[in-house]
């Protein structure tokens, strides 16, 4: 790790999580280095100003400014678990690992990738939300690895056609297509054709949202699902 005053430190790898592309490194810090405060990425809003800092093309401490273009981007095909912040702050090769900062100077994301047909900046960059990274960091710090929650269901998004067939007023929620035997879902009484709409009182957007949130729940924990079964709302 090279600092802005050219001091160098050898970092120890505390733990890595390839499925989200997050690693935790530790350096001996004799000088009490200043650190950036971590923000709340769940409170980010589209069009909010953000600042990306990194080392694009070897140009250290490069700062670019843009806005949040979208939150909760998944199915991008970069990581196993995706919940990206999309931004038009210029992110180029070498920005990965740098912070994405809000207007209050708080880290809200870790710059990780760009979408480009040329290899250069095209206004579409992605950052890992800091709330996801904080949850992973806690596990890496205490255990050196990440252990993910598991529900044990095969699921799909409820589109308009499915909503019509189940008599729902609008599309939304996650349809349980199959419940695996001897799974937490089976033990809790989930059934085929249940529609999951909330996890721990948080409304769910789609399959990726449910998958990401379940993965971050420590195994052995209890969770509450709001479901619709036969047209009636129920908690399990």
Coordinates of C-alpha atoms in Angstrom, one line a residue:
X1 CA 0.0 0.0 0.0
X2 CA 1.5 3.3 -1.1
X3 CA 0.4 6.5 0.5
X4 CA 0.2 10.0 -0.9
X5 CA 3.5 10.9 0.8
X6 CA 5.1 7.8 -0.9
X7 CA 5.4 5.7 2.3
X8 CA 4.9 2.0 1.6
X9 CA 3.3 -0.6 3.8
X10 CA 3.1 -4.4 3.3
X11 CA -0.6 -5.3 3.7
X12 CA -1.8 -8.6 5.3
X13 CA -4.9 -10.2 3.6
X14 CA -7.3 -10.8 6.5
X15 CA -9.9 -12.4 4.2
X16 CA -11.4 -12.4 0.7
X17 CA -14.9 -12.9 -0.7
X18 CA -14.6 -13.6 -4.5
X19 CA -18.3 -13.8 -4.9
X20 CA -18.7 -10.1 -4.2
X21 CA -15.1 -9.0 -5.2
X22 CA -14.5 -7.6 -1.7
X23 CA -11.3 -8.2 0.3
X24 CA -10.2 -7.0 3.8
X25 CA -6.6 -5.8 4.1
X26 CA -4.7 -4.7 7.2
X27 CA -1.6 -2.5 7.5
X28 CA 0.4 -1.7 10.6
X29 CA -0.4 2.0 11.2
X30 CA 2.2 3.7 13.4
X31 CA 1.0 7.2 12.6
X32 CA -2.8 6.9 13.2
X33 CA -3.7 7.6 9.6
X34 CA -6.9 9.5 9.0
X35 CA -9.8 7.5 7.7
X36 CA -13.0 8.3 5.7
X37 CA -16.3 7.8 7.5
X38 CA -18.5 5.1 6.1
X39 CA -22.0 6.3 5.0
X40 CA -25.3 4.5 4.5
X41 CA -25.7 3.3 0.9
X42 CA -29.3 2.4 1.4
X43 CA -30.2 6.1 1.7
X44 CA -28.6 7.0 -1.7
X45 CA -31.0 8.6 -4.2
X46 CA -30.9 8.7 -8.0
X47 CA -29.3 12.0 -9.2
X48 CA -27.4 12.5 -5.9
X49 CA -23.9 13.8 -6.5
X50 CA -21.1 11.4 -5.9
X51 CA -17.3 11.5 -6.2
X52 CA -15.0 8.7 -7.3
X53 CA -11.4 8.5 -6.3
X54 CA -8.9 6.1 -7.7
X55 CA -5.8 5.4 -9.8
X56 CA -7.0 5.2 -13.4
X57 CA -4.3 4.3 -15.9
X58 CA -1.7 4.8 -13.1
X59 CA -2.8 8.4 -12.5
X60 CA -2.9 8.3 -8.7
X61 CA -5.4 10.3 -6.7
X62 CA -7.6 11.1 -9.7
X63 CA -11.0 12.6 -8.7
X64 CA -14.1 12.4 -10.9
X65 CA -17.6 13.7 -10.2
X66 CA -21.0 12.5 -11.3
X67 CA -24.4 11.4 -10.0
X68 CA -26.0 8.2 -8.9
X69 CA -27.6 6.9 -12.1
X70 CA -29.3 3.9 -10.5
X71 CA -29.2 1.7 -7.4
X72 CA -29.7 -2.0 -6.9
X73 CA -28.3 -3.0 -10.4
X74 CA -28.1 -6.7 -10.7
X75 CA -27.8 -9.3 -13.6
X76 CA -24.7 -7.3 -14.8
X77 CA -22.6 -10.5 -15.0
X78 CA -19.7 -9.2 -13.0
X79 CA -20.0 -10.9 -9.6
X80 CA -22.0 -13.8 -8.1
X81 CA -23.9 -11.4 -5.8
X82 CA -24.7 -8.0 -7.3
X83 CA -26.5 -5.0 -6.0
X84 CA -24.5 -2.3 -7.7
X85 CA -24.7 1.5 -7.5
X86 CA -24.5 2.8 -11.1
X87 CA -22.9 6.2 -11.6
X88 CA -21.7 8.4 -14.4
X89 CA -18.7 9.6 -12.4
X90 CA -15.9 8.5 -14.6
X91 CA -14.6 5.1 -13.6
X92 CA -11.8 3.7 -15.7
X93 CA -9.3 0.8 -15.4
X94 CA -7.4 1.4 -12.2
X95 CA -10.4 2.9 -10.3
X96 CA -11.3 -0.4 -8.8
X97 CA -11.0 -0.5 -5.0
X98 CA -11.3 3.3 -4.7
X99 CA -14.1 4.9 -2.8
X100 CA -17.3 6.4 -4.1
X101 CA -18.1 9.3 -1.8
X102 CA -21.3 11.3 -1.2
X103 CA -21.5 15.1 -0.8
X104 CA -20.8 14.8 3.0
X105 CA -17.5 13.0 2.4
X106 CA -18.8 9.6 3.4
X107 CA -17.9 6.4 1.6
X108 CA -21.1 5.0 0.0
X109 CA -19.5 2.5 -2.4
X110 CA -16.4 0.7 -3.6
X111 CA -15.7 1.4 -7.3
X112 CA -15.5 -2.0 -9.0
X113 CA -16.2 -2.0 -12.8
X114 CA -17.3 -0.1 -15.9
X115 CA -19.5 -1.0 -18.8
X116 CA -17.7 -0.1 -22.0
X117 CA -17.6 -1.3 -25.6
X118 CA -14.2 0.3 -26.1
X119 CA -12.4 -0.3 -22.8
X120 CA -12.7 3.4 -21.8
X121 CA -15.2 5.5 -20.0
X122 CA -18.7 5.6 -21.4
X123 CA -20.6 7.0 -18.5
X124 CA -21.7 3.7 -17.0
X125 CA -19.7 2.7 -13.9
X126 CA -20.5 0.4 -11.0
X127 CA -19.7 0.4 -7.3
X128 CA -20.4 -2.1 -4.5
X129 CA -22.7 -0.5 -1.9
X130 CA -20.8 0.1 1.3
X131 CA -23.6 -1.5 3.4
X132 CA -22.9 -4.8 1.6
X133 CA -19.2 -4.4 2.1
X134 CA -19.7 -3.6 5.8
X135 CA -21.6 -6.8 6.3
X136 CA -18.9 -8.8 4.5
X137 CA -16.1 -6.9 6.4
X138 CA -17.6 -8.0 9.7
X139 CA -17.4 -11.6 8.8
X140 CA -14.0 -11.4 7.3
X141 CA -12.7 -9.7 10.4
X142 CA -14.1 -12.2 12.8
X143 CA -13.9 -15.4 10.8
X144 CA -11.6 -14.8 7.8
X145 CA -14.3 -15.9 5.4
X146 CA -18.0 -15.3 4.5
X147 CA -20.7 -17.8 5.3
X148 CA -24.0 -17.0 3.6
X149 CA -27.6 -17.6 4.6
X150 CA -29.6 -20.1 2.6
X151 CA -33.4 -20.4 2.1
X152 CA -33.8 -23.5 -0.1
X153 CA -36.3 -22.4 -2.8
X154 CA -36.4 -22.1 -6.5
X155 CA -37.8 -18.7 -7.4
X156 CA -38.8 -16.4 -10.2
X157 CA -40.1 -12.9 -10.6
X158 CA -43.8 -12.3 -10.7
X159 CA -44.5 -10.5 -14.1
X160 CA -47.9 -9.2 -15.3
X161 CA -48.9 -12.6 -16.7
X162 CA -48.2 -14.4 -13.5
X163 CA -49.9 -11.7 -11.5
X164 CA -53.0 -12.1 -13.6
X165 CA -53.0 -15.8 -13.2
X166 CA -52.7 -15.5 -9.4
X167 CA -55.4 -12.8 -9.2
X168 CA -53.0 -10.1 -8.1
X169 CA -53.7 -6.4 -8.7
X170 CA -50.2 -5.7 -10.0
X171 CA -46.9 -7.4 -10.9
X172 CA -44.4 -7.7 -8.1
X173 CA -43.0 -10.2 -5.6
X174 CA -41.1 -13.4 -6.0
X175 CA -42.9 -16.7 -6.8
X176 CA -41.8 -19.9 -5.1
X177 CA -41.6 -22.5 -7.9
X178 CA -40.2 -25.3 -5.7
X179 CA -39.3 -25.9 -2.1
X180 CA -36.3 -28.1 -1.5
X181 CA -36.6 -30.9 1.0
X182 CA -34.9 -30.6 4.4
X183 CA -34.4 -26.8 3.8
X184 CA -35.1 -23.8 6.1
X185 CA -37.9 -22.9 3.7
X186 CA -39.4 -26.4 4.1
X187 CA -39.1 -26.3 7.9
X188 CA -40.8 -22.9 8.0
X189 CA -43.8 -24.2 6.0
X190 CA -43.2 -22.3 2.7
X191 CA -45.1 -23.9 -0.2
X192 CA -45.0 -24.0 -3.9
X193 CA -46.9 -21.0 -5.5
X194 CA -46.3 -18.8 -2.4
X195 CA -45.4 -15.3 -3.4
X196 CA -42.8 -13.6 -1.2
X197 CA -43.2 -9.8 -0.9
X198 CA -41.2 -8.9 2.2
X199 CA -38.2 -10.1 4.1
X200 CA -37.9 -8.8 7.7
X201 CA -40.5 -6.1 6.9
X202 CA -38.5 -4.9 3.9
X203 CA -40.3 -4.9 0.6
X204 CA -38.5 -7.0 -2.1
X205 CA -38.0 -5.7 -5.6
X206 CA -37.0 -8.9 -7.4
X207 CA -35.3 -12.3 -7.3
X208 CA -31.8 -10.8 -7.0
X209 CA -32.9 -8.5 -4.1
X210 CA -34.2 -11.5 -2.1
X211 CA -31.1 -13.6 -2.9
X212 CA -28.7 -10.8 -1.8
X213 CA -30.6 -10.1 1.4
X214 CA -30.9 -13.8 2.4
X215 CA -27.2 -14.3 1.6
X216 CA -26.2 -11.5 4.1
X217 CA -28.3 -13.1 7.0
X218 CA -26.0 -15.3 9.2
X219 CA -26.9 -19.0 9.1
X220 CA -28.9 -20.0 12.2
X221 CA -30.7 -16.7 12.4
X222 CA -34.5 -16.3 12.3
X223 CA -36.1 -14.2 9.5
X224 CA -39.7 -13.3 8.8
X225 CA -41.2 -13.5 5.3
X226 CA -44.4 -11.8 4.3
X227 CA -46.1 -14.0 1.6
X228 CA -49.3 -14.2 -0.3
X229 CA -50.9 -17.6 -0.4
X230 CA -54.2 -18.3 -2.1
X231 CA -54.8 -14.5 -2.3
X232 CA -54.3 -14.0 1.5
X233 CA -51.3 -12.3 3.2
X234 CA -49.4 -14.5 5.7
X235 CA -46.2 -14.3 7.7
X236 CA -43.8 -17.3 8.1

